Every structure is written in structure tokens, then in C-alpha cells.
Amino acid sequence: MGPSGGGRGQPDDAPPRTGKEPRGTATPPPGPARPEFWRSPLRGPWLTSVFGLVLLFGITVLFVTGLLSYAAYNPDLAAVNDQTPDKGWLGFYLFPWPTSPYWLYRLTQGVHVTLGIVLVPVLLAKLWSVIPKLFEWPPVRSAGHALERLSLLLLVGGAGFEFATGILNVQLHYIFPGSFYTLHFYGAWVFIGAFVVHVAFRLPRALRAVRARSGEPAAGTPDAVGLVSPRPAAPTISRRGALAMVGLGSLALLVVTAGQSIGGWWRRTALLAPHGRDPGSGPNGFQINKTAASVGIRPSDVGPAWRLTVRGPGRQVDLTYEQLLAMTQHESALPIACVEGWSTPDQRWGGVRLTDLAALVGLGVNTPEVLVESVQRGGSFRSAVLSDQQVRDSRSLLAVRVNGAVLSADHGYPARAVVAGAPGVHNTKWVTRLTFGEPV
Ligand SMILES: Nc1nc2c(c(=O)[nH]1)N[C@H]1C(S)=C(S)[C@@H](COP(=O)(O)O)O[C@H]1N2
Ligand SMILES: [Mo]
């Protein structure tokens, strides 16, 4: 179904001249600029429109869940939370991330990452279906046409950029110049701008093409849009067959991805999950993002010399591990839900309420926000600011136990934050200092 491969000057390759070509249409050079170079009998407005409508729905969901993901970082609270400084007015929509439902981020981010992976075959198929248009001749017909082609460049380039950066990040290939968040966030706005323009111009035509299936031009009958091959090769698969093939590709990706967000038995099917499918067993047997060793936590940092420093306006209290254990202990069932799409089912955490720690430094019912810091020396995830409503939620703990056992070194021993509804990155591990109510 590929190009005919015919050599230069083969009479077959030249479009039949009818003498009715629009004036000013230069004869395209031999090769992909000629419509008859593209021989798949599958290409046509119907197939392109079906893929297009799937992407319209899917990319809308990706965009919304992506914006939510950024909001979940509470970037307006503090510079340490914001991975995209200078967001400017692009942060217009931000709102304080709620603590209920406590599984909200697990859901929105699981959908964002899983859907992004599942849509890859559809995106590739859509691009394949319109590739003759890339070589359109003449490349530019008018100022309007030039503008349209430029917007398509932003559309295709933007899609490629967003999918590539997202997939590289969830596969832990941190090869970006600068922060992934910054690139993915700004890239999303550029892409969505081009996407909205594209949809505005093409949606009516796509809906018509999908509805009027009987009106689909047969292969060999060039359509107005220029997708149908004027010299089709014999079909090797039907259009529906091609659709099924792409669908099966997406389904296969779903099966090897979704397990990392569902957890439990399903994690075994998550062949694409970079954190491995075997998180170990026992009470601490669930996914680990960064191990203690990988971020340079030394045994002496978390040994007998460890202290929890709690600061409030004008007050400071230092607690030993034993003093922390002597405070009233509470339990809450919360998941870890990482920006990379993987998450754990609810874990049973045990520890001290953040409000009780605030009370140690004289803070009452209106507990303010808190800066949580780790013994970890470097790295962007060593600290986070939690909002006042996150602190006040009775499920938010400084946890010392999980599933009935002491925290393992890799899950944040001696103490870590667990916060209802918050992204994993705000569940700081190896905590050593809490600073309540001071602007940071
Ligand atoms: N100090 C510190 N805390 C941290 C991190 C880190 O790199 N350093 N990673 C965060 C991220 S991104 C996630 S998803 C969770 C993962 O917690 P877990 O490894 O216990 O599953 O820890 C968070 N806490
Ligand atoms: Mo994470």
C-alpha cells in the first residue's frame, strides 16, 4: 500500500492531465507531492474523522486532567510547590486543591497518564491518515493557507511534544532541559490553542463525514479534501479492520498500563510500569518512588539524633522519636498517588494529626498552612507547603506507621506526611521540620 516506487519519468507516475486543473496550480514534482503517490485505499474523510473525533474527546479529557494535576500542586501557596515559575496568567484557573474526595488525585492523574498512553495508536493512525496533506502542492497557496498550515504545524508539533514529554517522564527518562513540568505545562497551552482552532474549522466537516457514511467517496474517486487516493492499490484490510487494529493497539496499551493505577493483583499486568511489578510483601510492600539510598539519606540522619522540629509564630518545640510516639496516634486510610500515574490502593497509616502538632506550638482551631521539610539535602521534592485546609483535615497525618508496622526506610522512616487528596509528591518522606504559619 506504500508508494508505487516507480522511477522518475515513468508515465504511470504522472497525473492524468485533463486540462481542467485550476489555474496557477503548478505540476507537483514527482514523489509524495503527487496525490497518486499515496496508494492506500483506506484513506478518506470517514476514517480520518473517526480518529479525529476520538482524539477530540480524549485530548479534551487529557487537557482538563492535566490542568487539574497542576492545580493539585497548590502552586500559588509557595515557591517550593511550583515547578513552573512564571506561569503568569496561565495560572488564572488555579484553586485550592480539596482534600475530599481523598482519592480525587489518584483518579484524575491515573486517567491523565493512562489515557495519554492509550491514545498513542489513535494519534499515529490519525497522522498516517492525513499524511498526503503534509506534502500538499503547492506548499503555500495564499496568506490564509499559510496561516492554516502554520497552525497545523503547531498542532502536530504540539501533540508530538506533549505525548513525548509525558511518556518520557512517566518512563522516568528525565532528559529534559529544565523542568518537565514547565515544558509540559507551556507546551499544553500552545498545543491546545492550535487544537481549538483546528476543531473549530474541522468539526462540522468531520461530523458530516462520519454521519454520511454512504456518501464516502470510493477509493479512486478523489474527494474535495484530498485524502482519497486517486490511484489506490488493492486493499489488504477494510477500513473497519484498520479501525479495529488501532482499537486493539489501544486496548493492549490499556492492559499493560492501567494496573499501575489500579494496584493489587492488576499491578502484575502493568508491564509498562517503570517502578516494577513487584513492590515486595508485608505491611511496607507497596510502590516506592525514591528509595532512601537514592536520595542520599544516611542512617545517622534518621537515627537516635533525629528530631522533629515544630515551629509556630514565636515558638519552637523539638521532639524525639519517642516523644512523637507518645502523642495521641490516629489512623487514616489513604493512597499514594504519583504524578507519574501509578498509585497504591489505600494504605492504613498511623501517626499524629497535623493539627495536634500545630497545637504544640500554640495554634488553635484556625491552623494555618505548613512547610514540611525532609532531612533530605537536595532535590526538588525535599519539601512542600500544605494548605490550611489540608492541615485541618483530620485524615492528614505525620505518619510513623503503615499497615500496622513501623515505616520502612524507603517509605520515609522515621516520619512522613500523608495528606488526603494530595499528589504523592506532597507526602514528604523523612520529615524533620514543620513550620506553621510563616509565609515562605
Ligand atoms: N523527601 C522526599 N519525600 C518524597 C519524595 C522525595 O523524593 N523526597 N518523593 C515524593 C513522591 S514524588 C511520591 S510519589 C511519594 C512516594 O511515596 P512512597 O515512595 O512511599 O510510595 O513520596 C513523596 N515524598
Ligand atoms: Mo511522585
Coordinates of N, CA, C and O and ligand atoms in Angstrom, one line a residue, residues 286-290 295 336-339 342 344 349 374 376 381-382 410-412 416 424-430, ligand 1:
F286 N 4.5 -1.8 49.2 CA 3.8 -1.1 48.1 C 4.8 -0.2 47.4 O 5.9 0.0 47.9
Q287 N 4.4 0.3 46.3 CA 5.3 1.1 45.4 C 6.2 2.1 46.2 O 5.7 2.8 47.1
I288 N 7.4 2.2 45.8 CA 8.3 3.2 46.3 C 8.7 4.2 45.2 O 9.0 3.7 44.1
N289 N 8.7 5.5 45.4 CA 9.1 6.4 44.4 C 10.7 6.4 44.4 O 11.4 5.8 43.7
K290 N 11.2 7.2 45.4 CA 12.6 7.3 45.5 C 13.0 6.5 46.8 O 12.4 6.7 47.8
V295 N 18.3 9.0 47.4 CA 18.3 10.5 47.6 C 19.3 10.8 48.7 O 19.3 11.9 49.2
I336 N -1.1 6.4 48.0 CA -0.1 7.3 47.4 C -0.4 7.4 45.9 O -0.6 6.3 45.3
A337 N -0.5 8.6 45.4 CA -0.9 8.7 44.0 C 0.1 9.7 43.4 O 0.1 10.9 43.6
C338 N 1.0 9.1 42.5 CA 2.1 9.9 42.0 C 1.7 10.6 40.7 O 0.8 10.1 39.9
V339 N 2.3 11.7 40.4 CA 2.1 12.4 39.1 C 2.4 11.5 37.9 O 1.8 11.7 36.9
W342 N 1.1 6.1 38.5 CA 1.0 5.0 39.3 C 0.4 5.4 40.7 O 0.6 6.5 41.1
T344 N -1.1 3.6 44.7 CA -1.4 2.4 45.5 C -2.8 2.4 46.0 O -3.4 3.5 46.1
W349 N -2.5 4.2 57.4 CA -1.4 4.9 58.1 C -1.7 5.2 59.5 O -2.9 5.4 59.9
S374 N 12.2 17.8 54.8 CA 12.8 16.5 54.9 C 14.3 16.6 55.4 O 14.9 17.6 55.1
Q376 N 16.4 15.1 53.8 CA 17.0 15.0 52.5 C 17.6 16.4 52.2 O 17.0 17.4 52.4
F381 N 12.0 17.6 45.7 CA 10.9 17.0 46.4 C 11.2 16.9 47.9 O 10.5 16.2 48.7
R382 N 12.2 17.6 48.4 CA 12.6 17.5 49.8 C 11.6 18.3 50.7 O 11.6 18.1 51.9
D410 N 12.6 3.1 53.2 CA 12.2 3.7 51.9 C 10.9 4.4 51.8 O 10.6 5.2 51.0
H411 N 10.0 4.1 52.8 CA 8.7 4.8 52.8 C 8.7 6.0 53.8 O 7.7 6.5 54.1
G412 N 9.9 6.3 54.3 CA 10.1 7.6 55.0 C 10.4 7.6 56.5 O 10.2 8.6 57.1
R416 N 6.7 10.6 58.0 CA 6.4 11.2 56.7 C 5.0 11.8 56.8 O 4.1 11.4 57.6
G424 N 1.2 12.5 45.4 CA 2.3 11.8 46.1 C 3.4 12.7 46.6 O 3.9 12.6 47.7
V425 N 3.8 13.6 45.7 CA 4.9 14.5 45.9 C 4.7 15.4 47.2 O 5.7 15.8 47.8
H426 N 3.5 15.6 47.6 CA 3.3 16.4 48.8 C 3.3 15.5 50.1 O 3.0 16.0 51.2
N427 N 3.5 14.2 49.9 CA 3.6 13.3 51.1 C 5.1 13.1 51.4 O 5.6 12.0 51.3
T428 N 5.7 14.2 51.9 CA 7.1 14.3 52.1 C 7.6 13.2 53.1 O 7.0 12.9 54.1
K429 N 8.7 12.5 52.7 CA 9.3 11.4 53.5 C 10.4 11.9 54.3 O 11.0 13.0 54.0
W430 N 10.8 11.2 55.3 CA 12.0 11.5 56.2 C 11.8 13.0 56.7 O 12.8 13.8 56.7
Ligands
LIG1 N1 11.8 13.6 51.0 C1 11.1 13.2 49.9 N2 9.8 12.9 50.0 C2 9.2 12.4 49.0 C3 9.8 12.2 47.7 C4 11.2 12.5 47.6 O1 11.8 12.4 46.5 N3 11.8 13.0 48.7 N4 9.0 11.8 46.6 C5 7.6 12.1 46.7 C6 6.9 11.5 45.6 S1 7.0 12.1 44.1 C7 6.0 10.4 45.8 S2 5.0 9.8 44.6 C8 5.9 9.8 47.2 C9 6.0 8.3 47.1 O2 6.0 7.7 48.3 P1 6.4 6.2 48.5 O3 7.8 6.1 47.9 O4 6.4 6.0 50.0 O5 5.4 5.4 47.8 O6 6.8 10.3 48.1 C10 7.0 11.7 48.0 N5 7.8 12.1 49.1

